[in-house]
XYZ file of C-alpha atoms in Angstrom:
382
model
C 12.577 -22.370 1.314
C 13.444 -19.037 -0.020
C 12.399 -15.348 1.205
C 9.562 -14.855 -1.562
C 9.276 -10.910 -0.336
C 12.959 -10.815 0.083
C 13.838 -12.022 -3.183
C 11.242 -10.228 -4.883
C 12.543 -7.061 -3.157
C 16.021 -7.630 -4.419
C 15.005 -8.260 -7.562
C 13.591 -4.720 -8.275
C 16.108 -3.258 -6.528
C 18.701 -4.744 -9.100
C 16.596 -3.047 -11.447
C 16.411 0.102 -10.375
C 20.284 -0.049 -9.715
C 20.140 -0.763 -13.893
C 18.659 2.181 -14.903
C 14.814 0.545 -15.225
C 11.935 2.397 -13.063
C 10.700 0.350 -10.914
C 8.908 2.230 -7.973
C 6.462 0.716 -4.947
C 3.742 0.516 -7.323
C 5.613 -1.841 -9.813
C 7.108 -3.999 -7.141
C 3.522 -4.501 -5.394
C 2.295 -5.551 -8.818
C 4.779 -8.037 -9.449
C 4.573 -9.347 -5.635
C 0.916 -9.621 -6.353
C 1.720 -11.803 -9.684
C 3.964 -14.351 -8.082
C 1.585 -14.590 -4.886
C -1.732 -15.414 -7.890
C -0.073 -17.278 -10.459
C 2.622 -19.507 -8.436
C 5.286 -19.738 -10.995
C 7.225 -22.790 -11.006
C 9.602 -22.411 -14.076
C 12.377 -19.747 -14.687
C 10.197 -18.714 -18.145
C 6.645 -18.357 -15.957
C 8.828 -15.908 -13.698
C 10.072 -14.089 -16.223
C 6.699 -13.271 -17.937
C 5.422 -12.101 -14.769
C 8.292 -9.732 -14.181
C 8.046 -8.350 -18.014
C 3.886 -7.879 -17.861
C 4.297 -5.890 -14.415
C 8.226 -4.414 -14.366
C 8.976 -3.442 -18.339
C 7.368 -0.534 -19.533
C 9.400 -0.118 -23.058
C 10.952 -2.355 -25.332
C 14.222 -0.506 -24.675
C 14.488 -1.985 -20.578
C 14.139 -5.344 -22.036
C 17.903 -6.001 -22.726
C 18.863 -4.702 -19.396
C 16.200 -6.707 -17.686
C 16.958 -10.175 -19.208
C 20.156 -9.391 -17.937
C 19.792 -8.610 -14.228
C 16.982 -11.295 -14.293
C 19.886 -13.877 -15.324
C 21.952 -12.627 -12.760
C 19.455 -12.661 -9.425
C 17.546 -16.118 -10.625
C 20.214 -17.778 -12.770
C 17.694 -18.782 -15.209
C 17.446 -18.731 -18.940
C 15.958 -15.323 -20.502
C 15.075 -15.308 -24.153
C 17.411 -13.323 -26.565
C 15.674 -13.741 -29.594
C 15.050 -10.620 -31.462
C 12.393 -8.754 -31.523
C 10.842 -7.188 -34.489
C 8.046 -4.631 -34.929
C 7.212 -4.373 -31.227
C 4.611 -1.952 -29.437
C 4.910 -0.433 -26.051
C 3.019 -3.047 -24.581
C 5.129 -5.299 -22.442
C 2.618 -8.124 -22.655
C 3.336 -7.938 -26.792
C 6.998 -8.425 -26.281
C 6.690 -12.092 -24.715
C 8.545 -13.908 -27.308
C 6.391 -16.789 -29.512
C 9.069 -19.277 -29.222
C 10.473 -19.623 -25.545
C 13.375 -21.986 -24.700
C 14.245 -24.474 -22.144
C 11.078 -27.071 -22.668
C 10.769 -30.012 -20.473
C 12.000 -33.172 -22.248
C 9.485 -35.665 -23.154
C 6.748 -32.217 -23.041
C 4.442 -32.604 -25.906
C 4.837 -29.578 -28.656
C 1.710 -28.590 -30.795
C 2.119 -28.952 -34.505
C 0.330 -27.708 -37.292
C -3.007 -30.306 -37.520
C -3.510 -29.443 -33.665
C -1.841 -33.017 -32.091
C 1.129 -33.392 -30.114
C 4.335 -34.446 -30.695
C 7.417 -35.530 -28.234
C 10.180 -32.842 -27.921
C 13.320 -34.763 -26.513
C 15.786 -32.602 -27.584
C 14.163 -29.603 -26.076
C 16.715 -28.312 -23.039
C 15.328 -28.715 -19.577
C 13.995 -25.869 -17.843
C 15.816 -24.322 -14.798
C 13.365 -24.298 -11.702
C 12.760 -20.969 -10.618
C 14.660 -20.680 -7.227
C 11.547 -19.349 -5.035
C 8.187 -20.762 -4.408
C 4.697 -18.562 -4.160
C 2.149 -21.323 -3.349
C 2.824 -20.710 0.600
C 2.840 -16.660 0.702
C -0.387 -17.415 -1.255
C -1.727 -19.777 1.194
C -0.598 -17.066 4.036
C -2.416 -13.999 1.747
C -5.896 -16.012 1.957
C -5.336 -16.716 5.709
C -7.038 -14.760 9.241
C -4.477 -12.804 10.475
C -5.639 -14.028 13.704
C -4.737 -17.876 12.840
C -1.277 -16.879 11.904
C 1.980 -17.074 14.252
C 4.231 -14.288 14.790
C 7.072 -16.040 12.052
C 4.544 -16.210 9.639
C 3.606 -12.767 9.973
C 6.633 -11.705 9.675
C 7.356 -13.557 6.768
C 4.064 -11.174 5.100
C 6.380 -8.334 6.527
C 8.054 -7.943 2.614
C 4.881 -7.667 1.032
C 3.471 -5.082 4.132
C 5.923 -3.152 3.276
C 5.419 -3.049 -1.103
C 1.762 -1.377 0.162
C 1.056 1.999 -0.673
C -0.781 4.035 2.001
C -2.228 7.229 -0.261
C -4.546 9.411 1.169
C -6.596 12.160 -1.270
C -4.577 14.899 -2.074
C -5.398 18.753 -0.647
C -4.686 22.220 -2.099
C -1.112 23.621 -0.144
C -0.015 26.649 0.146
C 2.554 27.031 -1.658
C 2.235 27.572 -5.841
C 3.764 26.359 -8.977
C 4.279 28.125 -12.127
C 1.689 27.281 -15.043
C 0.807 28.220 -18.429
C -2.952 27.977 -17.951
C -3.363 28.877 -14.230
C -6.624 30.654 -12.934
C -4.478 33.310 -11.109
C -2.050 35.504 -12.315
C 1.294 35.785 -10.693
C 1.778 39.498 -10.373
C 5.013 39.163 -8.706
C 6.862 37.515 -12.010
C 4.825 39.268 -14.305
C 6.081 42.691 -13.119
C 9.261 41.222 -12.904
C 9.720 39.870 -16.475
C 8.043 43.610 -17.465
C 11.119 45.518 -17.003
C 13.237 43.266 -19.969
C 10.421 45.151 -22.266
C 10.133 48.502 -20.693
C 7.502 48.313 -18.483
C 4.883 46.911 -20.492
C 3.816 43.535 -19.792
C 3.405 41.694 -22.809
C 3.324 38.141 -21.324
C 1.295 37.490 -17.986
C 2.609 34.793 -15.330
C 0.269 32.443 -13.818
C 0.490 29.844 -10.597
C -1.895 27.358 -9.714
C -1.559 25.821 -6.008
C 0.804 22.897 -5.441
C -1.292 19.890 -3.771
C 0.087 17.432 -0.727
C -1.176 14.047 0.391
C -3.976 14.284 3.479
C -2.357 13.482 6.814
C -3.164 9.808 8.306
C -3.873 9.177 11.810
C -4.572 5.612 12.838
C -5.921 4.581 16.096
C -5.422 0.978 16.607
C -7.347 -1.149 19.637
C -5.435 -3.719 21.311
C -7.469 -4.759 23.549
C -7.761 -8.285 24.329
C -10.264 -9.127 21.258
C -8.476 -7.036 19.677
C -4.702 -8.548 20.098
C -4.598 -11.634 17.559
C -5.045 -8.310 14.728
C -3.228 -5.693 15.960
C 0.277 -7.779 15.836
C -0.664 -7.537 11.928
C -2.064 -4.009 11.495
C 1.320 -2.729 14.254
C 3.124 -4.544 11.312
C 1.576 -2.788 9.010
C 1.517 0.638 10.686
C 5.131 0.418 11.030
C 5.867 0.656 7.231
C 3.324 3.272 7.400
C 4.894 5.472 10.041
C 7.882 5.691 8.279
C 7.007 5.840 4.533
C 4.104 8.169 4.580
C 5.191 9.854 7.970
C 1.256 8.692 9.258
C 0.590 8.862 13.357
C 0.111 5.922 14.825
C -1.942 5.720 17.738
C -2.980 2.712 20.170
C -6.167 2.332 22.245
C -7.360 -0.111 25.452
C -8.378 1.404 28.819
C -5.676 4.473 27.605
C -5.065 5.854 24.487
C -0.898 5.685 23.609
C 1.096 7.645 20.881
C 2.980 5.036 18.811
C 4.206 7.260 16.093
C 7.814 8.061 17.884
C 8.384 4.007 18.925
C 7.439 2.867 15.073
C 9.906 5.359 13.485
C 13.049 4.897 15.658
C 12.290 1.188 15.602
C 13.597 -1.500 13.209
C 11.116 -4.389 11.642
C 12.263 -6.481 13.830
C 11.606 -5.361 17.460
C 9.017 -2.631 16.310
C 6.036 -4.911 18.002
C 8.314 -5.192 21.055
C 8.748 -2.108 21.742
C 5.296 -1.108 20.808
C 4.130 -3.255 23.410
C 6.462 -1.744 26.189
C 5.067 1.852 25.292
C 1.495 0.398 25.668
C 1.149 -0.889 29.104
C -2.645 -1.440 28.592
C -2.151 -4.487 25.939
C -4.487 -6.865 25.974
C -6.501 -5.264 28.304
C -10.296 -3.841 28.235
C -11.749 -1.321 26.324
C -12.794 1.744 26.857
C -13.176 3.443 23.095
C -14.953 6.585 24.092
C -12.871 7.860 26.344
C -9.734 7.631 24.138
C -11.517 8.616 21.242
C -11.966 12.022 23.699
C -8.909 11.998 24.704
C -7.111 11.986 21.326
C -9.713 14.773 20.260
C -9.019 17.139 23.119
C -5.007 16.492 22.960
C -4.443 16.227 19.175
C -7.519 16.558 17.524
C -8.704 20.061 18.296
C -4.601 20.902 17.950
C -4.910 20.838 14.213
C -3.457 16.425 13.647
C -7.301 15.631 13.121
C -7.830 18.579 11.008
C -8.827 17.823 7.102
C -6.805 14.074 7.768
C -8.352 10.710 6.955
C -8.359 9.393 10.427
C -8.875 5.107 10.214
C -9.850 3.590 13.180
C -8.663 -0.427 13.769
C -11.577 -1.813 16.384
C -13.964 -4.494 16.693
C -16.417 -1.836 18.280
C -16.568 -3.712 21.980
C -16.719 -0.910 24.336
C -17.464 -1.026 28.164
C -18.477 2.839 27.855
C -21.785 4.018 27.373
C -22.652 4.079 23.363
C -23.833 7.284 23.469
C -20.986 8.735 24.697
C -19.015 7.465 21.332
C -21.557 8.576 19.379
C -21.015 11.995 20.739
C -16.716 11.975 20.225
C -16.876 10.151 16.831
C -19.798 12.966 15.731
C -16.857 15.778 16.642
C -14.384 13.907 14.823
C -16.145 13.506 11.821
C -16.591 17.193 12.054
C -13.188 18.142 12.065
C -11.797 14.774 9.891
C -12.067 14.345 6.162
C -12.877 10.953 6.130
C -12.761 8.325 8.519
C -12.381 4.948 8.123
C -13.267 1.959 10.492
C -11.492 -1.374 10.209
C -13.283 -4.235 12.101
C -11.714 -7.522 10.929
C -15.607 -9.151 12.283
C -17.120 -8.249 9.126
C -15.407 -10.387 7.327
C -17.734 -13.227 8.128
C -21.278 -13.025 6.028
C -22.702 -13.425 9.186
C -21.638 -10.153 10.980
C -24.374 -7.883 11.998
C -23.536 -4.455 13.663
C -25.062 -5.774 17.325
C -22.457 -4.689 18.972
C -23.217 -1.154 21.116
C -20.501 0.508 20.462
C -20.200 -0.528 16.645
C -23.643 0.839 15.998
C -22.903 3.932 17.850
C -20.281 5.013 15.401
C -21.327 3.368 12.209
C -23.348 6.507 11.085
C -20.105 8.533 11.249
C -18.216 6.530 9.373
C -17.193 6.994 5.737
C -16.059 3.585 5.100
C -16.176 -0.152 6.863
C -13.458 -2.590 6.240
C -12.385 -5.915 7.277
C -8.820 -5.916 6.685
C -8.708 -9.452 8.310
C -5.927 -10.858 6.008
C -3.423 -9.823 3.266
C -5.938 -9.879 0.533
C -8.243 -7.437 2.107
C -6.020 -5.065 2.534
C -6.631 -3.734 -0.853
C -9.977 -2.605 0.316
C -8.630 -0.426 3.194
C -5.783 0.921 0.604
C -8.851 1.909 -1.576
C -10.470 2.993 1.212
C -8.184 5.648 2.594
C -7.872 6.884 -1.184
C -11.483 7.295 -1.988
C -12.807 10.880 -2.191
C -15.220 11.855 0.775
C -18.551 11.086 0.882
C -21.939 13.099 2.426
C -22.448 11.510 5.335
């Protein structure tokens, strides 16, 4: 069966090569199509790749033609007339390639055989199994089949709020003046300055810093969330941390590290895997090394744990209260609340819950929108 991720992938990348815009956002909302609606025919494919690739009427033409070169299917040529914006407006009415023997609606609302319709191409992927993988635990899922999620891992957007910088940009209607370039542009009218130059401050994206448990309840997730990290690490430059009995930085493995042996040599760096856990004391570790050093510091910190802790609670309550101090927002992902049943019982969970901005499952690929959204949110009063 065909790479659904890898063909999807190629796909937009054809497009892009074509002149059409197609950035991570696009792509993740046409991955997200195919993984919902399944299509099975060359024409379903094609109206998901219009409603989530084609922004103007003018990328259709080049898009029906890199679509018939990747999927070798039919794409409608019909022309268009007195067409909006709106990609889901330029489906065509009339679409070729029925099914013979498919019954066509007429006018008085019956049906009526179409022989001489041509037969449809099948579309040369399949998204019923990446769907079936999306709804699934990541803990009931073997390491090919996680890697075969790897495509869509890596389509996901980590954004983090944005934060003033230092640095400025020139603007018409900024609340400072820029007495530098206005003094500057006054000697082209002899001294006087008859126009004045404002700035307003250029904004970044928050730093991330993940700490990740892989402990031995821990394990079946963090193969996924290491998977996930990776694309992280490397796209949005995040620090990756891992936590057991020790607390390990990650961030230099994941980045020199290809998809394919990134877990591997994750693992070597972390000799406590599958191990106990000790969550307070690398939680004061990481805030006496690279917390109080400025990486904590205004970041949206997301912590990956279940919350079992052999430590006293009180002593996490005590290191998660200083890094909530110094942290933006921090978010804790415990893949046990996905069931209805979870209560926060557990010591350690309970212990840090008040400190938290958000709680997430992130227990499969469809609940990873909520930790997306999550990191993204503005903060909250605690």
């Amino acid at each position: 069966m065909p790479d659904l991720p890898g063909l999807a992938a190629a796909f937009t990348t054809a497009l892009h090569d074509a002149g059409i815009p197609v950035g991570p956002d696009r792509t993740r909302s046409f991955a997200r199509a195919l993984t919902l609606l399944a299509p099975s025919t060359t024409r379903e494919l094609r109206h998901c790749a219009l409603a989530t690739l084609v922004s103007d009427p003018e990328q259709i033409e080049p898009f029906d033609a890199v679509f018939r070169e990747v999927f070798g299917g039919p794409a409608d040529r019909e022309v268009r007339r007195g067409q909006s914006g709106d990609p889901a407006r330029s489906l065509p009415r009339t679409l070729p390639g029925r099914v013979p023997g498919a019954r066509e609606a007429t006018a008085d609302g019956r049906g009526r055989e179409s022989d001489a319709q041509r037969r449809e191409d099948p579309v040369p992927l399949a998204a019923s199994p990446l769907d079936r993988l999306a709804s699934r635990d990541f803990a009931d899922l073997s390491a090919e089949e996680l890697a075969r999620l790897s495509g869509v891992m890596r389509t996901l957007v980590l954004r983090t709020p944005t934060r003033p910088s230092r640095r400025h940009r020139a603007a018409h209607h900024g609340a400072r003046i820029d007495v530098r370039r206005t003094l500057s542009d006054s000697r082209r009218t002899g001294g006087y300055p008859l126009r004045l130059r404002r700035f307003v401050p250029r904004t970044r994206p928050r730093d991330l810093v993940v700490l990740c448990d892989i402990s031995g309840s821990m394990e079946p997730y963090a193969r996924a969330m290491l998977q996930l990290l990776y694309c992280a690490a490397r796209a949005t430059h995040a620090e990756v941390f891992s936590f057991a009995t020790r607390l390990t930085r990650l961030t230099p493995v994941l980045r020199r590290a290809g998809p394919d042996d990134a877990l591997a040599r994750a693992g070597q760096a972390a000799p406590d895997w599958s191990g106990g856990t000790r969550i307070a004391e690398c939680l004061a570790e990481f805030n006496e090394r690279f917390g109080r050093r400025g990486m904590a510091h205004g970041a949206v910190v997301a912590i990956i744990s279940d919350g079992w802790d052999t430590g006293a609670p009180a002593d996490l309550a005590i290191h998660m209260a200083r890094l909530s101090r110094v942290a933006y927002r921090v978010v804790w992902v415990n893949p046990r609340t996905a069931s209805p049943r979870y209560r926060p019982l557990v010591a350690g969970m309970a212990a840090a819950l008040p400190y938290c901005d958000a709680v997430v499952s992130a227990h499969n690929l469809a609940a990873l929108d909520d930790f997306t959204a999550a990191l993204s949110a503005p903060r909250r009063r605690r």
